[in-house]
């Protein structure tokens, strides 16, 4: 227990600190009674006493309380306390309390090379900040040599030598009264080292890993050159190891909060399993392109440096020769579920090819649009696990994780579940009930649950002033922020908090995000100055360069370009994905300090955000789970010690709705969408037949993706039946598949609890769809051909009816033109995957797009179709980036197989047609550009520049994918130098990553 008087004073210290953070201390007019110097001394002695009697604790809330108290003396210095001393004590207490990520953040605030930092304090800070000093020989004056040797080898006797040496420091300090600081630092240092015996990297590795110790020595050696070398493991990571993370055989379900170390768990599991055999391959499935990009930059970079060749495969359901080759040779593949499925359809690979499969953002299972496909894919994986390999299913928000564990791993015993978080997240609600001022009231504190709830009075005030209207020249009255206008309120709060760290304003719709951006630009345009801190001497040149680049890509006067010039950016689905990736890169680097975003930021990406301002809540029927996925981004570990979520409670946000979303216990279960379809059929029609299925689709015509769920089932059954040489009613492969569905598992639980008959319904549905597939594709070779396309059976039957005539016409169009594109568009117009696309003028739009690749040029050419550039971008992101490439890819595969079956064909299928899927996706018109963009460079102007450099080197165009890679590797330094000079920095990092990863692949690729 903490002394009540001291606890009262520390609570006052925290309250004052919050008021200072939000610049409201004077407005609050609170009479605090504490003395900063008294708290500092009393808290230190009480904490030291607590350490001496408590022993090792996994996480220590009392010591954490003191760590946070001392942190206030760092962020808000007082005259009587040295900030570097306070930081050293705070970081030490964070470490000893079990929060090494926060210790790292605080320790790195101190310049350990300063002449004011003594030798023992420097040794302590070097450990807490992970700045491992390499010393070639032993020195009695410090422990750098021994500590580096321990971190490198895991030899526990060396760590014990370190501790003994520090005890000697303490003894020497006791005998020298002038060295009281050295005694304190020695005491803290000895306890920090002793804790490593429990939480260090090596104890868990030596106990639980099945890989050799030399593998881990190599890994640690590589880690020592990174910004955050691994020296300890967090509670969540140690729990996973205890459950079998590194045993090479156990499948696990990991449900831990955002930023609790799941990515590092995946990295360690990959290294372990890859090292067990030179033939082992591993796969990381991430549901979003942005997440694939992040995993590529994180895990991919580490594994590449360790010598494992990597394939990062982006995009949807289409694929190409290079992706298939990379998938075949790579030992580590990072991809979306749709991309890996496309590659497996056209290669000898399958999910059984991998020793370990990581399934990230596993709650995708319950997605209406993608959940069925994901479930069917995992079911195939589950069947392969019965023979060999394992899977690790990861999610931050998974209330029924025990069910998932029982289904996928066979038992809830394989569930790693913890609510531990490495940082604090505070959730507050901003209300403005009166005309005077708004109020912030904190409702929830997660993670480090140690401080009491509190509120900030007069959190925000409406300011009023007069200035001349620049258009009329007459005076006007300005109010900012304006009570009742959430856009100005969100903007005003962002101005207030951005100085303390990166900010994201979340808006529920792109139009609302754009409106907030306009309110910020409007405020910055007023004569009355405001210190936004968005643009500084360190970032203004980069911002100007990036703004010009965005204007070049999206058109003059573009809103995003204006925002970036002023130091902030938009991030939503109506901004091209290639540009969103650049924005993410600059936000990570700190060039951009504010994002205004929709749910695109909740797609698993680790944004380094300090404060999230929730301008508009998700829709009433939106999953609570999605809200917690969003707010989990606040206060990222190793970047911040805490994060704030500030919800604007006004307008349509009712108290009941707010309570619903703030109660984490209301997070919805991750349920099978296939089972939900079965329940709809049984609950509405009692039986499942072809007639009731048709009735459901008719009754819910505008609905809920039921037709797409059925098509997903059909596609998977096509794959399954293409593998099965013996087709009969007691098909063992089909029955195994049926019984291993998550839908079947959940249905059985419901049947036992409710007396329903849902499991039989799942079987009935699958058998009806199986009969549908077999009746429409009775020939085994047709089923195999259909399965390789990835398209629906209805579409393929339509294609078959006109394929011969289509190919005859196609051969008359060897060059790309509006007419040739029109031929293809007319042929695919009946594809059910393209339902809802307005086919009018589509051929002309596609032709213009692939010829110019310019959003502005296409918009200007078709003003009657697209209102503005944003309208066309929205169209591209939905149709050209997903649906059309998917269908065109399937058509090309089907047409090629049909053509190959023709005796003595006249010529070959046109090159433009073979590449039409990639041309449409990227807005390009040459195979050479497609080869470059398939590597992950999704920008036509930069790809055209790269191609010109390759052409200059070869004195001709490259002949294949592989020649591109070879030349890029040969002139890497020159390309990087020119990129750094002429292009946004995102491209330099991207190019380095592509060349670095693929340099390991070149020797194994066969041109």
mmCIF file with all atom_site columns, C-alpha atoms in Angstrom, residues 395-512:
data_model
loop_
_atom_site.group_PDB
_atom_site.id
_atom_site.type_symbol
_atom_site.label_atom_id
_atom_site.label_alt_id
_atom_site.label_comp_id
_atom_site.label_asym_id
_atom_site.label_entity_id
_atom_site.label_seq_id
_atom_site.pdbx_PDB_ins_code
_atom_site.Cartn_x
_atom_site.Cartn_y
_atom_site.Cartn_z
_atom_site.occupancy
_atom_site.B_iso_or_equiv
_atom_site.pdbx_formal_charge
_atom_site.auth_seq_id
_atom_site.auth_comp_id
_atom_site.auth_asym_id
_atom_site.auth_atom_id
_atom_site.pdbx_PDB_model_num
ATOM 1   C CA . UNK A 1 395 ? -6.269  -11.119 -33.332 1.00 0.00 ? 395 UNK A CA 1
ATOM 2   C CA . UNK A 1 396 ? -6.446  -8.209  -30.920 1.00 0.00 ? 396 UNK A CA 1
ATOM 3   C CA . UNK A 1 397 ? -10.225 -8.358  -30.525 1.00 0.00 ? 397 UNK A CA 1
ATOM 4   C CA . UNK A 1 398 ? -11.550 -11.924 -30.302 1.00 0.00 ? 398 UNK A CA 1
ATOM 5   C CA . UNK A 1 399 ? -14.101 -12.422 -27.505 1.00 0.00 ? 399 UNK A CA 1
ATOM 6   C CA . UNK A 1 400 ? -14.778 -16.087 -28.296 1.00 0.00 ? 400 UNK A CA 1
ATOM 7   C CA . UNK A 1 401 ? -11.121 -16.956 -28.758 1.00 0.00 ? 401 UNK A CA 1
ATOM 8   C CA . UNK A 1 402 ? -11.624 -20.216 -26.836 1.00 0.00 ? 402 UNK A CA 1
ATOM 9   C CA . UNK A 1 403 ? -14.031 -21.365 -29.564 1.00 0.00 ? 403 UNK A CA 1
ATOM 10  C CA . UNK A 1 404 ? -11.520 -20.524 -32.285 1.00 0.00 ? 404 UNK A CA 1
ATOM 11  C CA . UNK A 1 405 ? -8.807  -22.414 -30.372 1.00 0.00 ? 405 UNK A CA 1
ATOM 12  C CA . UNK A 1 406 ? -11.001 -25.482 -29.978 1.00 0.00 ? 406 UNK A CA 1
ATOM 13  C CA . UNK A 1 407 ? -11.894 -25.423 -33.675 1.00 0.00 ? 407 UNK A CA 1
ATOM 14  C CA . UNK A 1 408 ? -8.490  -24.712 -35.220 1.00 0.00 ? 408 UNK A CA 1
ATOM 15  C CA . UNK A 1 409 ? -6.052  -26.150 -32.663 1.00 0.00 ? 409 UNK A CA 1
ATOM 16  C CA . UNK A 1 410 ? -8.275  -28.839 -31.180 1.00 0.00 ? 410 UNK A CA 1
ATOM 17  C CA . UNK A 1 411 ? -8.413  -27.481 -27.630 1.00 0.00 ? 411 UNK A CA 1
ATOM 18  C CA . UNK A 1 412 ? -8.815  -24.215 -25.699 1.00 0.00 ? 412 UNK A CA 1
ATOM 19  C CA . UNK A 1 413 ? -5.504  -25.163 -24.068 1.00 0.00 ? 413 UNK A CA 1
ATOM 20  C CA . UNK A 1 414 ? -3.795  -23.734 -27.167 1.00 0.00 ? 414 UNK A CA 1
ATOM 21  C CA . UNK A 1 415 ? -5.148  -20.251 -26.534 1.00 0.00 ? 415 UNK A CA 1
ATOM 22  C CA . UNK A 1 416 ? -2.713  -17.490 -25.541 1.00 0.00 ? 416 UNK A CA 1
ATOM 23  C CA . UNK A 1 417 ? -4.897  -14.834 -23.967 1.00 0.00 ? 417 UNK A CA 1
ATOM 24  C CA . UNK A 1 418 ? -3.827  -11.797 -22.012 1.00 0.00 ? 418 UNK A CA 1
ATOM 25  C CA . UNK A 1 419 ? -5.184  -8.303  -21.436 1.00 0.00 ? 419 UNK A CA 1
ATOM 26  C CA . UNK A 1 420 ? -1.724  -6.949  -20.593 1.00 0.00 ? 420 UNK A CA 1
ATOM 27  C CA . UNK A 1 421 ? -0.728  -3.856  -22.562 1.00 0.00 ? 421 UNK A CA 1
ATOM 28  C CA . UNK A 1 422 ? 2.688   -2.202  -22.639 1.00 0.00 ? 422 UNK A CA 1
ATOM 29  C CA . UNK A 1 423 ? 1.222   1.318   -22.457 1.00 0.00 ? 423 UNK A CA 1
ATOM 30  C CA . UNK A 1 424 ? -1.740  3.145   -20.967 1.00 0.00 ? 424 UNK A CA 1
ATOM 31  C CA . UNK A 1 425 ? -4.688  4.136   -23.110 1.00 0.00 ? 425 UNK A CA 1
ATOM 32  C CA . UNK A 1 426 ? -7.039  6.755   -21.679 1.00 0.00 ? 426 UNK A CA 1
ATOM 33  C CA . UNK A 1 427 ? -10.462 7.230   -23.228 1.00 0.00 ? 427 UNK A CA 1
ATOM 34  C CA . UNK A 1 428 ? -12.168 10.551  -22.583 1.00 0.00 ? 428 UNK A CA 1
ATOM 35  C CA . UNK A 1 429 ? -15.399 12.150  -23.727 1.00 0.00 ? 429 UNK A CA 1
ATOM 36  C CA . UNK A 1 430 ? -15.564 15.806  -24.775 1.00 0.00 ? 430 UNK A CA 1
ATOM 37  C CA . UNK A 1 431 ? -18.898 17.499  -24.107 1.00 0.00 ? 431 UNK A CA 1
ATOM 38  C CA . UNK A 1 432 ? -19.933 21.103  -24.585 1.00 0.00 ? 432 UNK A CA 1
ATOM 39  C CA . UNK A 1 433 ? -23.196 21.479  -22.692 1.00 0.00 ? 433 UNK A CA 1
ATOM 40  C CA . UNK A 1 434 ? -23.061 25.204  -22.093 1.00 0.00 ? 434 UNK A CA 1
ATOM 41  C CA . UNK A 1 435 ? -22.161 28.214  -24.168 1.00 0.00 ? 435 UNK A CA 1
ATOM 42  C CA . UNK A 1 436 ? -19.111 28.929  -22.043 1.00 0.00 ? 436 UNK A CA 1
ATOM 43  C CA . UNK A 1 437 ? -16.744 25.996  -22.557 1.00 0.00 ? 437 UNK A CA 1
ATOM 44  C CA . UNK A 1 438 ? -16.344 22.313  -23.309 1.00 0.00 ? 438 UNK A CA 1
ATOM 45  C CA . UNK A 1 439 ? -15.310 19.674  -20.796 1.00 0.00 ? 439 UNK A CA 1
ATOM 46  C CA . UNK A 1 440 ? -13.164 16.536  -21.071 1.00 0.00 ? 440 UNK A CA 1
ATOM 47  C CA . UNK A 1 441 ? -14.120 13.648  -18.788 1.00 0.00 ? 441 UNK A CA 1
ATOM 48  C CA . UNK A 1 442 ? -12.005 10.504  -18.739 1.00 0.00 ? 442 UNK A CA 1
ATOM 49  C CA . UNK A 1 443 ? -14.153 7.367   -18.666 1.00 0.00 ? 443 UNK A CA 1
ATOM 50  C CA . UNK A 1 444 ? -11.741 4.477   -19.155 1.00 0.00 ? 444 UNK A CA 1
ATOM 51  C CA . UNK A 1 445 ? -8.100  3.703   -18.653 1.00 0.00 ? 445 UNK A CA 1
ATOM 52  C CA . UNK A 1 446 ? -6.717  0.499   -20.115 1.00 0.00 ? 446 UNK A CA 1
ATOM 53  C CA . UNK A 1 447 ? -3.334  -1.150  -19.969 1.00 0.00 ? 447 UNK A CA 1
ATOM 54  C CA . UNK A 1 448 ? -1.591  0.397   -16.977 1.00 0.00 ? 448 UNK A CA 1
ATOM 55  C CA . UNK A 1 449 ? -4.653  0.773   -14.764 1.00 0.00 ? 449 UNK A CA 1
ATOM 56  C CA . UNK A 1 450 ? -3.175  2.772   -11.942 1.00 0.00 ? 450 UNK A CA 1
ATOM 57  C CA . UNK A 1 451 ? -4.424  6.354   -11.983 1.00 0.00 ? 451 UNK A CA 1
ATOM 58  C CA . UNK A 1 452 ? -7.849  7.556   -10.911 1.00 0.00 ? 452 UNK A CA 1
ATOM 59  C CA . UNK A 1 453 ? -10.416 8.961   -13.328 1.00 0.00 ? 453 UNK A CA 1
ATOM 60  C CA . UNK A 1 454 ? -10.396 12.723  -13.710 1.00 0.00 ? 454 UNK A CA 1
ATOM 61  C CA . UNK A 1 455 ? -11.789 15.531  -15.825 1.00 0.00 ? 455 UNK A CA 1
ATOM 62  C CA . UNK A 1 456 ? -10.530 18.733  -17.409 1.00 0.00 ? 456 UNK A CA 1
ATOM 63  C CA . UNK A 1 457 ? -12.831 21.731  -16.920 1.00 0.00 ? 457 UNK A CA 1
ATOM 64  C CA . UNK A 1 458 ? -12.860 24.407  -19.614 1.00 0.00 ? 458 UNK A CA 1
ATOM 65  C CA . UNK A 1 459 ? -11.086 21.962  -21.920 1.00 0.00 ? 459 UNK A CA 1
ATOM 66  C CA . UNK A 1 460 ? -12.080 24.016  -24.936 1.00 0.00 ? 460 UNK A CA 1
ATOM 67  C CA . UNK A 1 461 ? -13.432 27.563  -25.345 1.00 0.00 ? 461 UNK A CA 1
ATOM 68  C CA . UNK A 1 462 ? -15.033 29.336  -28.242 1.00 0.00 ? 462 UNK A CA 1
ATOM 69  C CA . UNK A 1 463 ? -12.872 32.240  -29.366 1.00 0.00 ? 463 UNK A CA 1
ATOM 70  C CA . UNK A 1 464 ? -14.421 35.222  -31.163 1.00 0.00 ? 464 UNK A CA 1
ATOM 71  C CA . UNK A 1 465 ? -12.665 37.997  -33.069 1.00 0.00 ? 465 UNK A CA 1
ATOM 72  C CA . UNK A 1 466 ? -13.088 40.278  -36.059 1.00 0.00 ? 466 UNK A CA 1
ATOM 73  C CA . UNK A 1 467 ? -11.002 40.573  -39.199 1.00 0.00 ? 467 UNK A CA 1
ATOM 74  C CA . UNK A 1 468 ? -11.547 41.671  -42.777 1.00 0.00 ? 468 UNK A CA 1
ATOM 75  C CA . UNK A 1 469 ? -13.013 39.270  -45.287 1.00 0.00 ? 469 UNK A CA 1
ATOM 76  C CA . UNK A 1 470 ? -10.331 38.929  -48.013 1.00 0.00 ? 470 UNK A CA 1
ATOM 77  C CA . UNK A 1 471 ? -13.002 38.629  -50.738 1.00 0.00 ? 471 UNK A CA 1
ATOM 78  C CA . UNK A 1 472 ? -15.158 41.638  -49.771 1.00 0.00 ? 472 UNK A CA 1
ATOM 79  C CA . UNK A 1 473 ? -12.765 43.726  -47.707 1.00 0.00 ? 473 UNK A CA 1
ATOM 80  C CA . UNK A 1 474 ? -15.453 44.202  -45.046 1.00 0.00 ? 474 UNK A CA 1
ATOM 81  C CA . UNK A 1 475 ? -15.073 43.162  -41.367 1.00 0.00 ? 475 UNK A CA 1
ATOM 82  C CA . UNK A 1 476 ? -16.445 39.809  -40.360 1.00 0.00 ? 476 UNK A CA 1
ATOM 83  C CA . UNK A 1 477 ? -16.851 37.953  -37.054 1.00 0.00 ? 477 UNK A CA 1
ATOM 84  C CA . UNK A 1 478 ? -14.894 34.724  -36.694 1.00 0.00 ? 478 UNK A CA 1
ATOM 85  C CA . UNK A 1 479 ? -15.756 32.016  -34.149 1.00 0.00 ? 479 UNK A CA 1
ATOM 86  C CA . UNK A 1 480 ? -13.322 29.162  -33.711 1.00 0.00 ? 480 UNK A CA 1
ATOM 87  C CA . UNK A 1 481 ? -13.926 26.579  -32.475 1.00 0.00 ? 481 UNK A CA 1
ATOM 88  C CA . UNK A 1 482 ? -17.640 26.924  -32.917 1.00 0.00 ? 482 UNK A CA 1
ATOM 89  C CA . UNK A 1 483 ? -19.919 25.255  -30.397 1.00 0.00 ? 483 UNK A CA 1
ATOM 90  C CA . UNK A 1 484 ? -21.977 22.586  -32.182 1.00 0.00 ? 484 UNK A CA 1
ATOM 91  C CA . UNK A 1 485 ? -19.567 22.365  -35.123 1.00 0.00 ? 485 UNK A CA 1
ATOM 92  C CA . UNK A 1 486 ? -17.628 19.145  -34.557 1.00 0.00 ? 486 UNK A CA 1
ATOM 93  C CA . UNK A 1 487 ? -15.251 19.848  -37.428 1.00 0.00 ? 487 UNK A CA 1
ATOM 94  C CA . UNK A 1 488 ? -13.932 23.021  -35.802 1.00 0.00 ? 488 UNK A CA 1
ATOM 95  C CA . UNK A 1 489 ? -13.894 21.353  -32.368 1.00 0.00 ? 489 UNK A CA 1
ATOM 96  C CA . UNK A 1 490 ? -11.815 18.412  -33.675 1.00 0.00 ? 490 UNK A CA 1
ATOM 97  C CA . UNK A 1 491 ? -9.479  20.845  -35.420 1.00 0.00 ? 491 UNK A CA 1
ATOM 98  C CA . UNK A 1 492 ? -9.073  22.981  -32.305 1.00 0.00 ? 492 UNK A CA 1
ATOM 99  C CA . UNK A 1 493 ? -8.221  19.953  -30.151 1.00 0.00 ? 493 UNK A CA 1
ATOM 100 C CA . UNK A 1 494 ? -5.704  18.779  -32.760 1.00 0.00 ? 494 UNK A CA 1
ATOM 101 C CA . UNK A 1 495 ? -3.972  22.167  -32.638 1.00 0.00 ? 495 UNK A CA 1
ATOM 102 C CA . UNK A 1 496 ? -3.837  21.815  -28.857 1.00 0.00 ? 496 UNK A CA 1
ATOM 103 C CA . UNK A 1 497 ? -2.455  18.266  -28.546 1.00 0.00 ? 497 UNK A CA 1
ATOM 104 C CA . UNK A 1 498 ? -0.182  17.862  -31.587 1.00 0.00 ? 498 UNK A CA 1
ATOM 105 C CA . UNK A 1 499 ? 2.770   19.339  -29.724 1.00 0.00 ? 499 UNK A CA 1
ATOM 106 C CA . UNK A 1 500 ? 2.807   16.283  -27.422 1.00 0.00 ? 500 UNK A CA 1
ATOM 107 C CA . UNK A 1 501 ? 2.840   13.716  -30.237 1.00 0.00 ? 501 UNK A CA 1
ATOM 108 C CA . UNK A 1 502 ? 1.268   12.479  -33.495 1.00 0.00 ? 502 UNK A CA 1
ATOM 109 C CA . UNK A 1 503 ? -2.509  12.892  -33.853 1.00 0.00 ? 503 UNK A CA 1
ATOM 110 C CA . UNK A 1 504 ? -5.233  11.168  -35.867 1.00 0.00 ? 504 UNK A CA 1
ATOM 111 C CA . UNK A 1 505 ? -8.738  12.575  -36.276 1.00 0.00 ? 505 UNK A CA 1
ATOM 112 C CA . UNK A 1 506 ? -11.140 9.749   -37.089 1.00 0.00 ? 506 UNK A CA 1
ATOM 113 C CA . UNK A 1 507 ? -14.199 10.549  -39.207 1.00 0.00 ? 507 UNK A CA 1
ATOM 114 C CA . UNK A 1 508 ? -16.772 8.009   -40.270 1.00 0.00 ? 508 UNK A CA 1
ATOM 115 C CA . UNK A 1 509 ? -17.003 9.158   -43.898 1.00 0.00 ? 509 UNK A CA 1
ATOM 116 C CA . UNK A 1 510 ? -14.490 10.517  -46.433 1.00 0.00 ? 510 UNK A CA 1
ATOM 117 C CA . UNK A 1 511 ? -16.691 13.580  -46.963 1.00 0.00 ? 511 UNK A CA 1
ATOM 118 C CA . UNK A 1 512 ? -16.550 14.361  -43.245 1.00 0.00 ? 512 UNK A CA 1
#
